[in-house]
Short mmCIF file of C-alpha atoms and ligand atoms in Angstrom, two decimals:
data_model
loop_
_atom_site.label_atom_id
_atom_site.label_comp_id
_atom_site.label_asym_id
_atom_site.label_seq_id
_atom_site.Cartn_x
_atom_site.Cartn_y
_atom_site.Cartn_z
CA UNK A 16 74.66 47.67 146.61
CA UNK A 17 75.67 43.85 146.66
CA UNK A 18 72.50 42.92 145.29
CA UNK A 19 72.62 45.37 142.40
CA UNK A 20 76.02 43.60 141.33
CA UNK A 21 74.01 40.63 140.97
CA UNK A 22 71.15 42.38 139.06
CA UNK A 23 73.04 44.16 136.97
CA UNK A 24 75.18 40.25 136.29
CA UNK A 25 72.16 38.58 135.52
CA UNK A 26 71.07 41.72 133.06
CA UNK A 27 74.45 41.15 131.28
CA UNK A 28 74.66 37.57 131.27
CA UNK A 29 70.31 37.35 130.15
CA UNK A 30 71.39 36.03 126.41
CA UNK A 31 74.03 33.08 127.49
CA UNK A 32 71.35 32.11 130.61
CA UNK A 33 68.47 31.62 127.51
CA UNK A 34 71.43 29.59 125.67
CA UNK A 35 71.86 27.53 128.51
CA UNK A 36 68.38 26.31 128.80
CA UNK A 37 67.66 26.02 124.82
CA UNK A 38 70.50 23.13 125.39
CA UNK A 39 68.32 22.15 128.33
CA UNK A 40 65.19 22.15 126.71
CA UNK A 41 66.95 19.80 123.72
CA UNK A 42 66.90 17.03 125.99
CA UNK A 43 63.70 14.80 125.50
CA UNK A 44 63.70 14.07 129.32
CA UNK A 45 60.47 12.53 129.13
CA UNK A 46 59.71 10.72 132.24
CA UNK A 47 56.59 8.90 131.55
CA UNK A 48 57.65 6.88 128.38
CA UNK A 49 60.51 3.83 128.82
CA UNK A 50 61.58 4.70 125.31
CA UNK A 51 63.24 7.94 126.83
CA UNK A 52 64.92 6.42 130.11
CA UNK A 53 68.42 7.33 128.55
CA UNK A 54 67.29 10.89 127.96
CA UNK A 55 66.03 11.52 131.35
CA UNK A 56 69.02 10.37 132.56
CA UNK A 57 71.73 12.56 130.66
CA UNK A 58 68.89 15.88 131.40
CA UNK A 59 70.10 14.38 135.20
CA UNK A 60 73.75 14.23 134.02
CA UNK A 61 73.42 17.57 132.50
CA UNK A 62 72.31 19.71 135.83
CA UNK A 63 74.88 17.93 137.64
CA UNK A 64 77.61 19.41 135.42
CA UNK A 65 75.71 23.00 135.47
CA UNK A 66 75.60 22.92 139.29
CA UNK A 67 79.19 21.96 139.52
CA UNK A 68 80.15 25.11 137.44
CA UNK A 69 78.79 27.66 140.38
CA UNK A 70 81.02 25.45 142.93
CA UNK A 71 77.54 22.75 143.66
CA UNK A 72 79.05 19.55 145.10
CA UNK A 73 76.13 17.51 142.86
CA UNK A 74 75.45 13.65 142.10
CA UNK A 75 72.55 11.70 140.00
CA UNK A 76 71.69 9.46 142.81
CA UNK A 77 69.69 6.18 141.39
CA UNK A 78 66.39 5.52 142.35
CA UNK A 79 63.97 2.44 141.46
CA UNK A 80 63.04 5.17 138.45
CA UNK A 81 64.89 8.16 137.00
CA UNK A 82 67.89 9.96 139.25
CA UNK A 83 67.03 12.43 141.89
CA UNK A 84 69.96 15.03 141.19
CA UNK A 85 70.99 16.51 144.74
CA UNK A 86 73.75 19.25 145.50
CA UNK A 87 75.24 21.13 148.04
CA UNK A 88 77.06 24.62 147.88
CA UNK A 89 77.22 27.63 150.14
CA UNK A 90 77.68 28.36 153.66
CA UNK A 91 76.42 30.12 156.72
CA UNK A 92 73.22 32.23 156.85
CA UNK A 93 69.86 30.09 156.58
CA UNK A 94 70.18 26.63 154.86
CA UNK A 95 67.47 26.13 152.05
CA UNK A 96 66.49 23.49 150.24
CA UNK A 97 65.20 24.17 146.55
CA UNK A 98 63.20 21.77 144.73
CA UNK A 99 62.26 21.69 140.73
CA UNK A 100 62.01 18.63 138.37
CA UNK A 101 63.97 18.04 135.26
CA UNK A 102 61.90 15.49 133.65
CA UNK A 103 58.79 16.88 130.87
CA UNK A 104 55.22 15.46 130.12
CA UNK A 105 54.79 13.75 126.64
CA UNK A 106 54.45 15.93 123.68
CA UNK A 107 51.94 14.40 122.06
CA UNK A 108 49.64 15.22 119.96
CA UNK A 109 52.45 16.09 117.63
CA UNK A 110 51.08 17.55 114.66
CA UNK A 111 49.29 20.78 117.03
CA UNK A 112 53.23 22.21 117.65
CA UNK A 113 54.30 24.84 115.61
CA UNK A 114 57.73 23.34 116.17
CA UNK A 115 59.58 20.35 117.05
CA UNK A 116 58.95 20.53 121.25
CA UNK A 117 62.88 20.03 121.32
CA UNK A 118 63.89 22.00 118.76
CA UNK A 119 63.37 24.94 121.34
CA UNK A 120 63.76 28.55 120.12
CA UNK A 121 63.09 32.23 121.15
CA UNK A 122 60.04 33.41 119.29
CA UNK A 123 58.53 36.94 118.89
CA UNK A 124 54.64 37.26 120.01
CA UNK A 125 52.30 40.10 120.15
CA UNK A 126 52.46 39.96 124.30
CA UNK A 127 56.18 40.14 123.64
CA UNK A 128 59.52 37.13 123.25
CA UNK A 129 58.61 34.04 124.85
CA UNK A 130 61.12 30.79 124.80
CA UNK A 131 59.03 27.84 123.04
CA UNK A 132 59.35 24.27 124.11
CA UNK A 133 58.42 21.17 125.68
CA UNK A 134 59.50 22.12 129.77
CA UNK A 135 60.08 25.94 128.86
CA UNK A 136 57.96 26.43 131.33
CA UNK A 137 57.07 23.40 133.60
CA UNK A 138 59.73 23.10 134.65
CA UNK A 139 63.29 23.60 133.26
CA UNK A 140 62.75 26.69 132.83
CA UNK A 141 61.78 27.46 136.49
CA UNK A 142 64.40 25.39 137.51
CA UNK A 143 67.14 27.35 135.72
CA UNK A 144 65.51 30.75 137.20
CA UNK A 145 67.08 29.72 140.73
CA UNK A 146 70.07 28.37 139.01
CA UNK A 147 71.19 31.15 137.50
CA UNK A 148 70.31 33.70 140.42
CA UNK A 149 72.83 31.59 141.89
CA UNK A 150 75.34 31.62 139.27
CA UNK A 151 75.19 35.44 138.86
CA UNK A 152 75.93 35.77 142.96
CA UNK A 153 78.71 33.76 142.56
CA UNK A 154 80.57 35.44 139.61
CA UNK A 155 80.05 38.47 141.88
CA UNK A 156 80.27 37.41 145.49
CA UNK A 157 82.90 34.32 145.11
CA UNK A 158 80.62 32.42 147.05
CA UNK A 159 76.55 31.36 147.29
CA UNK A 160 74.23 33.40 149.22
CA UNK A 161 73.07 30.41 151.82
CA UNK A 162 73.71 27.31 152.83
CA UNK A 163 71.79 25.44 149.33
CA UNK A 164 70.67 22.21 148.95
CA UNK A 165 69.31 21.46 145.74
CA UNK A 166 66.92 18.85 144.89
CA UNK A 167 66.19 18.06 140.94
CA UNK A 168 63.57 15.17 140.27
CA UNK A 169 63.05 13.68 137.01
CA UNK A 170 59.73 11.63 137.78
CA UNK A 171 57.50 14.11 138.55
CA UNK A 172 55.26 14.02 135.81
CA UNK A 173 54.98 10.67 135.90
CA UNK A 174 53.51 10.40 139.73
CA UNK A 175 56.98 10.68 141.47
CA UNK A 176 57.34 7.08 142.64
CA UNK A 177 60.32 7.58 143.72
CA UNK A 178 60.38 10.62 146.04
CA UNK A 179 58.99 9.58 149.12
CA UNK A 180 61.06 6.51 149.59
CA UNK A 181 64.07 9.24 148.41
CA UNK A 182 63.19 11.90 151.14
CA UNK A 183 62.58 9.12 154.12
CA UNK A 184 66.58 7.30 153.09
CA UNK A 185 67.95 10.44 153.01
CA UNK A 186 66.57 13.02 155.89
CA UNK A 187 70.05 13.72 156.54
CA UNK A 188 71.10 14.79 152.99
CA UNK A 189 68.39 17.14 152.53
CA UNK A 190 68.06 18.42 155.91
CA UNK A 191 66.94 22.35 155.97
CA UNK A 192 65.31 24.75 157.56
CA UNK A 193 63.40 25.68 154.92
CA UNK A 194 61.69 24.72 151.28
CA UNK A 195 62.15 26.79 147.64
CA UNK A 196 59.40 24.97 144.94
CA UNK A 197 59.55 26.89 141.91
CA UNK A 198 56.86 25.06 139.37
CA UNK A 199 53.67 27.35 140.55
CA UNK A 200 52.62 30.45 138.17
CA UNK A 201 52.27 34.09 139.15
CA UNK A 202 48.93 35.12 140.03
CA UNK A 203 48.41 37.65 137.31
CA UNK A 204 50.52 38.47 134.09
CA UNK A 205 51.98 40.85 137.06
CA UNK A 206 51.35 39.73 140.38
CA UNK A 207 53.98 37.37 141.69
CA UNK A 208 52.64 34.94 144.59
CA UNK A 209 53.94 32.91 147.05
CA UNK A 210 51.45 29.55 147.99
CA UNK A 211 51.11 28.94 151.13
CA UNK A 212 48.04 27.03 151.64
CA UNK A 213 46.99 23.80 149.74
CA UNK A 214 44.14 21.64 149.98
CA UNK A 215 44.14 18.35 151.23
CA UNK A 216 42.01 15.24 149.51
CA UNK A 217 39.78 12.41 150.67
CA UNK A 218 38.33 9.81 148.32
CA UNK A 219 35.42 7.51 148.86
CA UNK A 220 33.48 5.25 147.24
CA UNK A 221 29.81 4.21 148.50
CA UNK A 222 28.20 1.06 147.48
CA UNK A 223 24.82 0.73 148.57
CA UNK A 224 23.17 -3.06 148.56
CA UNK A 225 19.09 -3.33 148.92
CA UNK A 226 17.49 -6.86 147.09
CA UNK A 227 19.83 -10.31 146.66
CA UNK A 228 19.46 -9.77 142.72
CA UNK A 229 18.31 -6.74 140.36
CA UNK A 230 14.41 -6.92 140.44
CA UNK A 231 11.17 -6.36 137.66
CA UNK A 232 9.97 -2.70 138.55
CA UNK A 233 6.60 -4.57 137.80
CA UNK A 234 6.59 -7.54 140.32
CA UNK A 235 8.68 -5.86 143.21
CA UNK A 236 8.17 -2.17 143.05
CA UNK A 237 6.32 -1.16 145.55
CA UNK A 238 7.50 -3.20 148.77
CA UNK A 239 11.57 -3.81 147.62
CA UNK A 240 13.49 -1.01 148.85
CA UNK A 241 15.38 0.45 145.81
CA UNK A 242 19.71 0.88 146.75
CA UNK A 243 19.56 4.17 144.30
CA UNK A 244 16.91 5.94 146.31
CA UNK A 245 18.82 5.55 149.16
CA UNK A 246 21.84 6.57 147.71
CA UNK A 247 20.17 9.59 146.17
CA UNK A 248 19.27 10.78 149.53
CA UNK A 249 21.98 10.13 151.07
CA UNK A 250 24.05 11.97 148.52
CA UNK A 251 21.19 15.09 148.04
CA UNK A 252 21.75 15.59 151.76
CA UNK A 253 25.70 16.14 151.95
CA UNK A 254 25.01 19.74 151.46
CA UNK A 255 22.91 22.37 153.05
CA UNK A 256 20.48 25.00 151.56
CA UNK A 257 23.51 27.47 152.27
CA UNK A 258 26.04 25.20 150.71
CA UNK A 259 27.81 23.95 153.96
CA UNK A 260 28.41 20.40 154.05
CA UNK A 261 26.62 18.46 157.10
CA UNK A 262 29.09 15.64 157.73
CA UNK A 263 29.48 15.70 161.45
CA UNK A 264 32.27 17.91 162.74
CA UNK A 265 33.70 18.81 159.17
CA UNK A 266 34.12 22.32 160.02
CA UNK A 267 35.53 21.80 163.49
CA UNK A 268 39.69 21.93 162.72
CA UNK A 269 38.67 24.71 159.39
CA UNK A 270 40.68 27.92 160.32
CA UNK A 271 39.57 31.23 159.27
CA UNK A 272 42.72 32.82 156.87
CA UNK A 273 44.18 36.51 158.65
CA UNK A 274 42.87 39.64 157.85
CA UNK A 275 46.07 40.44 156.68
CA UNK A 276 45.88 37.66 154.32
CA UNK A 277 42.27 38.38 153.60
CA UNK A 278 43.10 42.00 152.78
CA UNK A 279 45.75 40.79 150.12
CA UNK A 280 42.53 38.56 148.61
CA UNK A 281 40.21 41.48 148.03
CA UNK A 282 43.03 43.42 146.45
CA UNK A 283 43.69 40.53 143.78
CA UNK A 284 40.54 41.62 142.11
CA UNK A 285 39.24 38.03 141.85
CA UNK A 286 36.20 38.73 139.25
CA UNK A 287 34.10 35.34 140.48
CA UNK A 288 31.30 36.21 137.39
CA UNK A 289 34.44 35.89 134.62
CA UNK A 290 36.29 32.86 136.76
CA UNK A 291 32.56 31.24 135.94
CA UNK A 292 31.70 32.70 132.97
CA UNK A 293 34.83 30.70 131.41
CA UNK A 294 33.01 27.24 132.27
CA UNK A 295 29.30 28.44 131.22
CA UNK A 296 28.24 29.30 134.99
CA UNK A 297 27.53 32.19 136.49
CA UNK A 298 26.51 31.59 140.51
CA UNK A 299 29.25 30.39 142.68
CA UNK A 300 27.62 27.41 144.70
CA UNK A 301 30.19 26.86 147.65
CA UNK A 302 29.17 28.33 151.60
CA UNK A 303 26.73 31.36 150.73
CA UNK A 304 28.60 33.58 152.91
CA UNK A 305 32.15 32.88 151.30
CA UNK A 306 33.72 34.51 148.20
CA UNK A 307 34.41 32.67 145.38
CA UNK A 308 37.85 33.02 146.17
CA UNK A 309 37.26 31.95 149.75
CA UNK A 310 35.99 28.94 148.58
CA UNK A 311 38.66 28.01 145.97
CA UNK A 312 41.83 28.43 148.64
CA UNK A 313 40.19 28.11 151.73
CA UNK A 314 37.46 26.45 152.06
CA UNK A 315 36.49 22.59 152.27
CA UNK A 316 34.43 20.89 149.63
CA UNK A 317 32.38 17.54 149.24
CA UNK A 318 32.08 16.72 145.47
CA UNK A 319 29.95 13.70 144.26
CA UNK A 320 32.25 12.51 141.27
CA UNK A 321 30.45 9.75 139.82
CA UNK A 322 27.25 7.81 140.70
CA UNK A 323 26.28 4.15 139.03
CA UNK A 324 23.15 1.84 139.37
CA UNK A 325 20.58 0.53 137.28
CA UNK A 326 20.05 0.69 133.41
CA UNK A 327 21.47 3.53 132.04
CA UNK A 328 22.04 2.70 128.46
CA UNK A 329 20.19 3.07 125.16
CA UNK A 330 16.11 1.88 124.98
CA UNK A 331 14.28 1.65 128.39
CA UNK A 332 14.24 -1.04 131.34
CA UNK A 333 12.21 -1.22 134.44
CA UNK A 334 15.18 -2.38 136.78
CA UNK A 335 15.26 -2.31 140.47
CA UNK A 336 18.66 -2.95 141.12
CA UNK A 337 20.25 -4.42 143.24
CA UNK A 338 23.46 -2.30 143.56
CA UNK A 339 24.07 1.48 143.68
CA UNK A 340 27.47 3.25 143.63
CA UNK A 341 28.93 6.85 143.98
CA UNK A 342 32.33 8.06 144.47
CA UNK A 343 32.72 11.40 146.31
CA UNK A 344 35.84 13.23 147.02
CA UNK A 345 36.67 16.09 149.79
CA UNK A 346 38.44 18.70 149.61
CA UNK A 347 40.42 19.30 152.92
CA UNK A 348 42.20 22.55 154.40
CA UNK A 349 43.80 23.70 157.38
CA UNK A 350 44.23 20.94 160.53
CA UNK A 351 40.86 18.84 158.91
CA UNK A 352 42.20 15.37 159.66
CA UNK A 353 41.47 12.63 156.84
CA UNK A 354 40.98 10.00 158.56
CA UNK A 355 38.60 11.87 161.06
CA UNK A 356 36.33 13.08 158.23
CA UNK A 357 35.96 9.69 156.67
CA UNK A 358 34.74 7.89 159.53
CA UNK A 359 31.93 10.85 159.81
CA UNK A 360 31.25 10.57 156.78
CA UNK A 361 30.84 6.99 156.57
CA UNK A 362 28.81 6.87 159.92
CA UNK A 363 26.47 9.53 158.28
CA UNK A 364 25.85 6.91 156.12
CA UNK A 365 25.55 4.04 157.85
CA UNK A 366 22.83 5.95 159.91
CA UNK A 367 20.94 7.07 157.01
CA UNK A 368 20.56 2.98 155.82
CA UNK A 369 16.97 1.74 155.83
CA UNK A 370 16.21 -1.81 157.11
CA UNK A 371 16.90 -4.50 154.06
CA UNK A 372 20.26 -2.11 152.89
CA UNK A 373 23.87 -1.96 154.12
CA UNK A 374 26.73 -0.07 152.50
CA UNK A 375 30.04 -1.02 151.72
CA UNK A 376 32.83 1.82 151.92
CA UNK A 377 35.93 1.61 149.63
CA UNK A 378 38.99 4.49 150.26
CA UNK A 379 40.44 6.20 147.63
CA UNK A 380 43.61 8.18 149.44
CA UNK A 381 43.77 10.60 152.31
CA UNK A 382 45.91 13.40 152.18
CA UNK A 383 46.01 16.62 154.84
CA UNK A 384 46.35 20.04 153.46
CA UNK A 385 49.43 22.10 153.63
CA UNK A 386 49.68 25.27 155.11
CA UNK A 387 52.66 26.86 155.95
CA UNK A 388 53.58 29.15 159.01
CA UNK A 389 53.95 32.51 157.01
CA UNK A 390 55.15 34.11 161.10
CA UNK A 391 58.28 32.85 159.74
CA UNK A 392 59.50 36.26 158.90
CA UNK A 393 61.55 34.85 155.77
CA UNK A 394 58.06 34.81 154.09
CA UNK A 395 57.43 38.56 154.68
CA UNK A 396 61.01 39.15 153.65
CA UNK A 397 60.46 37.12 150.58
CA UNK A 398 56.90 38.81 149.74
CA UNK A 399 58.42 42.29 149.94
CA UNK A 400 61.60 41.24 147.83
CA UNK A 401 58.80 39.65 145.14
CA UNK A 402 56.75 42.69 145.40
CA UNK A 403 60.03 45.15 144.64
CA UNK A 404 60.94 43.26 141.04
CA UNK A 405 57.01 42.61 139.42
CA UNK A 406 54.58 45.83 138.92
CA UNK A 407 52.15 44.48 141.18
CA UNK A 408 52.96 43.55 145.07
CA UNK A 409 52.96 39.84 145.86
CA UNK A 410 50.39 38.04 147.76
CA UNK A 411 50.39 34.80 149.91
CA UNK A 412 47.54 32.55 148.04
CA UNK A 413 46.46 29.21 147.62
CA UNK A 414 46.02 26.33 145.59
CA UNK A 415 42.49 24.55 145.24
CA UNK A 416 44.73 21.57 143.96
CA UNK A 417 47.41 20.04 145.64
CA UNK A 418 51.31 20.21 145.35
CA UNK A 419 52.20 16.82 146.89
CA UNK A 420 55.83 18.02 147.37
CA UNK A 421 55.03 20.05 149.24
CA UNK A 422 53.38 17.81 151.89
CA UNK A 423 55.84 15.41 151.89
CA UNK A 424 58.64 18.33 152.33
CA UNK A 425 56.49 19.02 155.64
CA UNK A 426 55.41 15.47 156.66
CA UNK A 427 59.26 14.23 156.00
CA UNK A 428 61.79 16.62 156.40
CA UNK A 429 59.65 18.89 158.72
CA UNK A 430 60.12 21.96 156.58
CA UNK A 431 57.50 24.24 155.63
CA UNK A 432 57.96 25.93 151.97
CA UNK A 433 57.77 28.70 149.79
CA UNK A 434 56.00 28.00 146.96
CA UNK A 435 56.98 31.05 144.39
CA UNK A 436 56.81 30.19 140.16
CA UNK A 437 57.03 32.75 137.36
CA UNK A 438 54.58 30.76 135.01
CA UNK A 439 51.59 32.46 133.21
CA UNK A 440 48.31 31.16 132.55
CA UNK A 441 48.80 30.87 128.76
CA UNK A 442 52.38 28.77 129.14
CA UNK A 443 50.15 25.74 127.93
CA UNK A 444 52.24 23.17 130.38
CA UNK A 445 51.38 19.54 129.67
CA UNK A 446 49.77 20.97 126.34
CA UNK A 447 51.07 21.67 122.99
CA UNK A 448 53.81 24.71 122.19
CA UNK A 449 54.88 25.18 125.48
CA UNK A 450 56.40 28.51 126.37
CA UNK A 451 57.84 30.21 128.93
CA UNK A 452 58.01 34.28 128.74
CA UNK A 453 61.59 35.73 128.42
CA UNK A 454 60.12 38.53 130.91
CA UNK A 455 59.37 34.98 133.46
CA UNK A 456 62.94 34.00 132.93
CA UNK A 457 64.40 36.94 133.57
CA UNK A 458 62.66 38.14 136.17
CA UNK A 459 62.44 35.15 137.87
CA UNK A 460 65.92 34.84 137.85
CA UNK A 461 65.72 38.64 139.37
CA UNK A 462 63.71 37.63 141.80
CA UNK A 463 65.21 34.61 143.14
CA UNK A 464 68.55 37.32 143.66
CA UNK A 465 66.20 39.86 145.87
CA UNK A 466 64.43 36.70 147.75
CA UNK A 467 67.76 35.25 148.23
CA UNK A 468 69.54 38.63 149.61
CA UNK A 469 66.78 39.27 151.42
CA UNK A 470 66.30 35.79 153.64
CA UNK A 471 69.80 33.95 153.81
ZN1 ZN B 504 55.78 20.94 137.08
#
């Protein structure tokens, strides 16, 4: 009944909520450029003054960058801590808007009214769907629905510098029990998700030294060991004939996903031939025996991103060089452990060396994957309360790409999170004319009301 008060607000109150964030979106809070440092700053300024109109205690605390807006409001039930960011990427190139990117407006499309400008969707506009919920259950309750910390960062498309450092000073601030991210999309136009897996990554770079000094294919080839056929086998041999990848022990700490989770995959509909078809492919060339799918959220990869040696430009030259380079990346899930799979890896290699060559390795990060503990029943809660505002039921999925919030979130503050965004594959984030759907917005805001009722 309590929760239909606070539908039927944010119904009523849909028009002044879109007013709110056209201001929002007016403010050039571009994080990346110096030029807009003021800007950022008074988007900062701005959500501080919003969250102290629903009763949110809220400062712009100062970091080495742009200010990490936190706020506190609410009391008993569970305490949550929601994340979004405030700051937007660049809006260049210019001249391929339709409109000024912060001259925002509500514009009328065949697929129906969508809100048009730079962070409509990514991610002012997400952020203002969890605002709002809370605004409309305070004009009808009096009070907020949890104990809520919010967290607003205005570097985050600019490699968030700052927010480490910011979560490790202030543990005691932002202490939860759990994590609300809204800047994800929804599966499909109408299948809301919540992410709860996220793959890890491991870089490395390979350089592979034979001869003292690039050789003439004509007096040395033959008896000098050439670096790039070493390399090439070395590389050619990181996968199997069924697409598995042979480092030692890479699969040892992979999980299998629940068939309850599984189930919820093979009802998504996941058409692997169109997926490819988009990109010019049509086979997908992870394990054999894993979907497409599979492979994408939960799965590990070994990618060879780059490979250098020798004379590669215009004309011809009979080199034997003396150097040969490749940089491979990993993509890790479940308890895989970085640092474990890069000294496999790199004693794979080191075996595979003939005599005359050694090999040089150079690091290029090491992250774990995320993967949070959906036993917590406030993820079934939230799924169902998803499920009862889009046509289609909600599913737990993954990302193929990483979140970093989300890791530190876990690795910091030792909270796991719900990862739940209204965005649509068409919002064109980072590209030009941004937009957000008004049906995102609204239901978003919707949902955050059901998700909140149904968990604090
Ligand atoms: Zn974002």
């Amino acid at each position: 009944m309590s929760l239909d008060a606070v539908l039927s607000r944010i119904d009523a109150d849909l028009g002044a909520a879109t007013d709110r964030l056209l201001t929002f979106l007016r403010i050039p809070s571009i994080s990346t450029d110096p030029a807009y440092k003021g800007q950022v700053s008074e988007a900062a300024d701005w959500l501080v003054a919003e969250l102290g109109q629903i009763g949110v205690d809220a400062t712009a605390h100062k970091t080495p960058g742009h200010p990490m807006v936190v706020g506190h409001g609410g009391e008993g039930g569970r305490s949550l801590l929601f994340y979004g960011h405030y700051d937007v990427q660049p809006v260049d190139p210019l001249e391929l808007w339709d409109r000024d990117p912060f001259d925002p407006a509500i514009e009328d499309t065949p697929k129906g009214k969508v809100i048009r400008g730079r962070g409509a969707s990514d991610d002012k506009g997400q952020l203002m769907t969890f605002v709002e919920a809370c605004r409309a259950w305070k004009a009808v309750h009096g009070t907020l629905p949890a104990r809520l910390t919010f967290l607003f960062e205005g570097e985050e498309e600019s490699g968030s510098p700052s927010l480490v450092p910011f979560l490790e000073q202030n543990r005691d601030l932002l202490a939860a029990d759990l994590g609300l991210i809204c800047d994800t999309a929804l599966y499909g136009r109408d299948t809301p998700a919540i992410t709860t897996m996220l793959r890890g990554l491991l870089g490395e770079e390979v350089t592979v030294t034979g001869p003292s000094r690039d050789l003439h294919s004509g007096s040395y080839g033959g008896p000098a060991m050439n670096p790039i056929r070493v390399l090439a086998k070395v590389l050619a041999g990181l996968h199997d004939l069924q697409g598995r990848v042979t480092v030692p022990g890479f699969y040892d700490d992979v999980e299998e996903v629940s068939e309850q989770v599984s189930q919820q995959w093979d009802a998504l509909g996941f058409d692997a031939g169109s997926f490819l078809g988009e990109v010019g492919l049509s086979s997908p060339a992870g394990e054999a025996d894993r979907s497409a799918l599979e492979q994408i959220w939960a799965r590990p990869t070994c990618e060879i991103n780059g490979i250098k040696g020798g004379y590669a430009g215009a004309g011809f030259k009979t080199v034997l060089p003396s150097q040969a380079s490749a940089k491979i990346s990993f993509r890790l899930v479940a308890a895989q452990d970085p640092l474990k799979i890069r000294e496999s890896f790199r004693q794979m290699v080191r075996d595979a060396m003939p005599p005359d060559c050694t090999v040089e390795f150079h690091g290029h990060g090491a992250a774990p994957a995320s993967r949070m503990d959906i036993s917590d029943p406030a993820f079934e809660a939230a799924r169902k309360a998803l499920s009862g505002e889009w046509p289609k039921d909600a599913a737990y999925v993954g990302a193929g790409g990483s979140i970093p919030v989300a890791g530190h979130l876990q690795q910091i503050l030792g909270i796991d999170s719900m990862l739940i965004g209204f965005g649509k594959g068409d919002d064109q984030i980072h590209s030009p004319n941004e937009k957000y759907d008004l049906e995102s917005f609204h239901r978003g805001m919707r949902s955050w009301a059901r998700i909140l009722d149904a968990i604090s």
